[in-house]
Each structure stands twice: as structure tokens, then as C-alpha cells.
PDB file of C-alpha atoms in Angstrom:
ATOM      1  CA  GLN A   1       0.000   0.000   0.000  1.00  0.00           C
ATOM      2  CA  GLN A   2       1.463   3.320  -1.044  1.00  0.00           C
ATOM      3  CA  GLN A   3       1.101   6.363   1.144  1.00  0.00           C
ATOM      4  CA  LEU A   4       1.547   9.939  -0.014  1.00  0.00           C
ATOM      5  CA  LEU A   5       2.203  12.935   2.198  1.00  0.00           C
ATOM      6  CA  GLU A   6       2.020  16.469   0.849  1.00  0.00           C
ATOM      7  CA  SER A   7       3.644  19.435   2.524  1.00  0.00           C
ATOM      8  CA  GLY A   8       4.781  22.957   1.756  1.00  0.00           C
ATOM      9  CA  GLY A   9       1.506  24.774   1.450  1.00  0.00           C
ATOM     10  CA  GLY A  10       0.803  28.092   3.084  1.00  0.00           C
ATOM     11  CA  LEU A  11      -0.205  31.694   2.644  1.00  0.00           C
ATOM     12  CA  VAL A  12       1.708  33.721   0.081  1.00  0.00           C
ATOM     13  CA  GLN A  13       1.232  37.078  -1.588  1.00  0.00           C
ATOM     14  CA  PRO A  14       0.544  37.341  -5.303  1.00  0.00           C
ATOM     15  CA  GLY A  15       3.783  37.040  -7.218  1.00  0.00           C
ATOM     16  CA  GLY A  16       5.322  34.879  -4.520  1.00  0.00           C
ATOM     17  CA  SER A  17       6.572  31.310  -4.616  1.00  0.00           C
ATOM     18  CA  LEU A  18       6.000  28.043  -2.816  1.00  0.00           C
ATOM     19  CA  ARG A  19       7.436  24.566  -3.206  1.00  0.00           C
ATOM     20  CA  LEU A  20       5.158  21.646  -2.510  1.00  0.00           C
ATOM     21  CA  SER A  21       6.484  18.204  -1.661  1.00  0.00           C
ATOM     22  CA  CYS A  22       4.867  14.816  -2.113  1.00  0.00           C
ATOM     23  CA  LYS A  23       6.723  12.102  -0.243  1.00  0.00           C
ATOM     24  CA  ALA A  24       5.828   8.507  -1.014  1.00  0.00           C
ATOM     25  CA  SER A  25       6.253   5.567   1.312  1.00  0.00           C
ATOM     26  CA  GLY A  26       5.451   1.909   0.906  1.00  0.00           C
ATOM     27  CA  SER A  27       6.752   1.606  -2.648  1.00  0.00           C
ATOM     28  CA  SER A  28       9.097   3.262  -5.097  1.00  0.00           C
ATOM     29  CA  LEU A  29       7.744   5.797  -7.555  1.00  0.00           C
ATOM     30  CA  ASP A  30       9.793   4.308 -10.381  1.00  0.00           C
ATOM     31  CA  TYR A  31       6.817   2.804 -12.215  1.00  0.00           C
ATOM     32  CA  TYR A  32       4.226   5.428 -11.416  1.00  0.00           C
ATOM     33  CA  VAL A  33       2.948   8.581 -12.947  1.00  0.00           C
ATOM     34  CA  ILE A  34       2.742  11.176 -10.212  1.00  0.00           C
ATOM     35  CA  GLY A  35       0.182  13.918 -10.646  1.00  0.00           C
ATOM     36  CA  TRP A  36      -0.584  17.142  -8.865  1.00  0.00           C
ATOM     37  CA  PHE A  37      -4.196  18.256  -8.668  1.00  0.00           C
ATOM     38  CA  ARG A  38      -5.915  21.168  -6.992  1.00  0.00           C
ATOM     39  CA  GLN A  39      -9.405  22.034  -5.924  1.00  0.00           C
ATOM     40  CA  ALA A  40     -10.714  25.443  -4.980  1.00  0.00           C
ATOM     41  CA  PRO A  41     -13.897  25.898  -2.927  1.00  0.00           C
ATOM     42  CA  GLY A  42     -16.950  25.447  -5.103  1.00  0.00           C
ATOM     43  CA  LYS A  43     -14.923  24.423  -8.134  1.00  0.00           C
ATOM     44  CA  GLU A  44     -14.158  21.173  -9.878  1.00  0.00           C
ATOM     45  CA  ARG A  45     -10.860  19.413  -9.383  1.00  0.00           C
ATOM     46  CA  GLU A  46      -8.202  20.568 -11.824  1.00  0.00           C
ATOM     47  CA  GLY A  47      -5.142  18.734 -13.009  1.00  0.00           C
ATOM     48  CA  VAL A  48      -2.010  20.801 -12.523  1.00  0.00           C
ATOM     49  CA  SER A  49       0.959  18.721 -13.611  1.00  0.00           C
ATOM     50  CA  CYS A  50       2.310  15.210 -13.916  1.00  0.00           C
ATOM     51  CA  ILE A  51       5.652  13.466 -14.144  1.00  0.00           C
ATOM     52  CA  SER A  52       6.530   9.956 -15.234  1.00  0.00           C
ATOM     53  CA  GLY A  53       8.606   7.888 -12.848  1.00  0.00           C
ATOM     54  CA  VAL A  54       9.761   5.807 -15.816  1.00  0.00           C
ATOM     55  CA  ASP A  55      11.179   8.400 -18.173  1.00  0.00           C
ATOM     56  CA  GLY A  56      10.806  11.707 -16.350  1.00  0.00           C
ATOM     57  CA  SER A  57       8.468  13.190 -18.940  1.00  0.00           C
ATOM     58  CA  THR A  58       6.302  16.017 -17.681  1.00  0.00           C
ATOM     59  CA  ASN A  59       3.138  17.874 -18.568  1.00  0.00           C
ATOM     60  CA  TYR A  60       1.382  20.951 -17.262  1.00  0.00           C
ATOM     61  CA  GLY A  61      -2.059  22.437 -17.291  1.00  0.00           C
ATOM     62  CA  ASP A  62      -2.446  25.532 -19.443  1.00  0.00           C
ATOM     63  CA  SER A  63      -3.092  27.757 -16.450  1.00  0.00           C
ATOM     64  CA  VAL A  64       0.271  26.969 -14.840  1.00  0.00           C
ATOM     65  CA  LYS A  65       2.590  26.564 -17.810  1.00  0.00           C
ATOM     66  CA  GLY A  66       5.681  28.704 -17.475  1.00  0.00           C
ATOM     67  CA  ARG A  67       5.081  29.276 -13.757  1.00  0.00           C
ATOM     68  CA  PHE A  68       5.123  25.803 -12.176  1.00  0.00           C
ATOM     69  CA  THR A  69       7.820  23.146 -12.433  1.00  0.00           C
ATOM     70  CA  ILE A  70       7.440  19.519 -11.402  1.00  0.00           C
ATOM     71  CA  SER A  71      10.478  17.441 -10.498  1.00  0.00           C
ATOM     72  CA  ARG A  72      11.412  14.248  -8.748  1.00  0.00           C
ATOM     73  CA  ASP A  73      14.127  13.211  -6.308  1.00  0.00           C
ATOM     74  CA  LYS A  74      14.552   9.469  -6.653  1.00  0.00           C
ATOM     75  CA  SER A  75      16.732   9.128  -3.578  1.00  0.00           C
ATOM     76  CA  GLU A  76      14.029  10.758  -1.437  1.00  0.00           C
ATOM     77  CA  ASN A  77      11.119   9.092  -3.264  1.00  0.00           C
ATOM     78  CA  THR A  78       9.630  12.561  -3.407  1.00  0.00           C
ATOM     79  CA  VAL A  79       8.064  14.715  -6.099  1.00  0.00           C
ATOM     80  CA  TYR A  80       8.150  18.491  -5.915  1.00  0.00           C
ATOM     81  CA  LEU A  81       6.018  21.220  -7.411  1.00  0.00           C
ATOM     82  CA  GLN A  82       7.809  24.545  -7.588  1.00  0.00           C
ATOM     83  CA  MET A  83       5.231  27.288  -7.957  1.00  0.00           C
ATOM     84  CA  ASN A  84       6.379  30.749  -8.993  1.00  0.00           C
ATOM     85  CA  ASN A  85       4.536  33.956  -9.775  1.00  0.00           C
ATOM     86  CA  LEU A  86       1.542  32.738  -7.842  1.00  0.00           C
ATOM     87  CA  LYS A  87      -1.852  34.263  -8.523  1.00  0.00           C
ATOM     88  CA  PRO A  88      -5.011  34.397  -6.385  1.00  0.00           C
ATOM     89  CA  GLU A  89      -6.620  31.896  -8.745  1.00  0.00           C
ATOM     90  CA  ASP A  90      -3.969  29.347  -7.734  1.00  0.00           C
ATOM     91  CA  THR A  91      -5.606  29.150  -4.315  1.00  0.00           C
ATOM     92  CA  GLY A  92      -6.891  25.730  -3.355  1.00  0.00           C
ATOM     93  CA  VAL A  93      -6.058  22.412  -1.784  1.00  0.00           C
ATOM     94  CA  TYR A  94      -3.274  20.688  -3.668  1.00  0.00           C
ATOM     95  CA  TYR A  95      -3.165  16.911  -3.832  1.00  0.00           C
ATOM     96  CA  CYS A  96      -0.621  14.508  -5.223  1.00  0.00           C
ATOM     97  CA  ALA A  97      -1.663  11.144  -6.571  1.00  0.00           C
ATOM     98  CA  THR A  98      -0.073   8.171  -8.302  1.00  0.00           C
ATOM     99  CA  ASP A  99      -1.032   5.990 -11.239  1.00  0.00           C
ATOM    100  CA  LEU A 100       0.806   2.674 -11.565  1.00  0.00           C
ATOM    101  CA  PHE A 101       2.021   2.017 -15.097  1.00  0.00           C
ATOM    102  CA  GLY A 102       0.225   5.095 -16.368  1.00  0.00           C
ATOM    103  CA  ALA A 103       1.513   7.670 -18.832  1.00  0.00           C
ATOM    104  CA  CYS A 104       2.026  11.386 -18.403  1.00  0.00           C
ATOM    105  CA  THR A 105       0.933  12.306 -21.916  1.00  0.00           C
ATOM    106  CA  ALA A 106      -1.521  14.923 -20.769  1.00  0.00           C
ATOM    107  CA  VAL A 107      -2.752  16.440 -17.542  1.00  0.00           C
ATOM    108  CA  SER A 108      -5.877  14.756 -16.277  1.00  0.00           C
ATOM    109  CA  ASP A 109      -8.588  16.790 -14.579  1.00  0.00           C
ATOM    110  CA  SER A 110     -10.654  13.787 -13.630  1.00  0.00           C
ATOM    111  CA  GLY A 111      -7.883  11.916 -11.865  1.00  0.00           C
ATOM    112  CA  HIS A 112      -9.152   8.733 -13.498  1.00  0.00           C
ATOM    113  CA  GLY A 113      -6.639   5.936 -13.089  1.00  0.00           C
ATOM    114  CA  TYR A 114      -4.887   7.476 -10.111  1.00  0.00           C
ATOM    115  CA  ASP A 115      -4.991   4.909  -7.371  1.00  0.00           C
ATOM    116  CA  PHE A 116      -3.403   6.557  -4.358  1.00  0.00           C
ATOM    117  CA  TRP A 117      -4.008  10.078  -3.092  1.00  0.00           C
ATOM    118  CA  GLY A 118      -2.528  12.225  -0.394  1.00  0.00           C
ATOM    119  CA  GLN A 119      -4.512  14.250   2.120  1.00  0.00           C
ATOM    120  CA  GLY A 120      -3.743  17.570   0.482  1.00  0.00           C
ATOM    121  CA  THR A 121      -2.030  20.799   1.449  1.00  0.00           C
ATOM    122  CA  GLN A 122      -3.669  24.218   1.420  1.00  0.00           C
ATOM    123  CA  VAL A 123      -2.263  26.976  -0.767  1.00  0.00           C
ATOM    124  CA  THR A 124      -3.662  30.460  -0.326  1.00  0.00           C
ATOM    125  CA  VAL A 125      -2.546  33.340  -2.522  1.00  0.00           C
ATOM    126  CA  SER A 126      -3.752  36.618  -1.142  1.00  0.00           C
ATOM    127  CA  SER A 127      -2.550  40.086  -0.315  1.00  0.00           C
TER     128      SER A 127
END
């Protein structure tokens, strides 16, 4: 059973930066796609980014391209989401999730196929 623990959320002013972490335990991320999702109050879940544990390929949602960067530290079994130039519309609860043997060919909003989910970390962008 894989467990995911997100951290790094907080309150930041517009234009600021945060780095979220998703640490996995119970199994290696080598054969998973790891995705970041977010959900704002009253809104549908939105796919933010994904990274393949197999080949390191990445994808981003249109709303975060050029501002967010996903990366992975194999030795720590952790995936990071560096978020720069944050905007109020980036506010929400951010979740990481994993899909065994999946592919990071596009960002999924539905989260279909993702088997394990973390508890989420709150990101608030406000002045």
C-alpha cells in the first residue's frame, strides 16, 4: 500500500513562490505517474501537472505553464512542485496522486486511473 504525504503549502502574496512536496512511502515511484491536482472551494478538481517515474516526462495544465515546475528526487522518493509567480486563482487544496504504469501524456482533470491520493495541502494566494 502506497502512502503519499504532501507538505509545503501556506499563505503567500501574489507574485510569490512556494514549493510543494509529495513524499511517497510503501513503494518506489519508479513505475508510477505522479500527478498534482488542486481544488478550490466550489470548483471542480483541476489537473495541474504530472511526471513519469519511468522516463521523467512532464506535462502541465495551461493555467500553470511557465510558472510551475514539477520534479522528482529518486533518492528521497519525493516529487516536488515549484510554484512561482503565484496568482489568487492558484488558491486551493493541492493533492498529489499516483497511477501505476500510467503515462504522463496529458494532464488529467478527472484523476481517473490514479490509485493513491494524499490528504492535500492548502495553498492560499492573497494580499
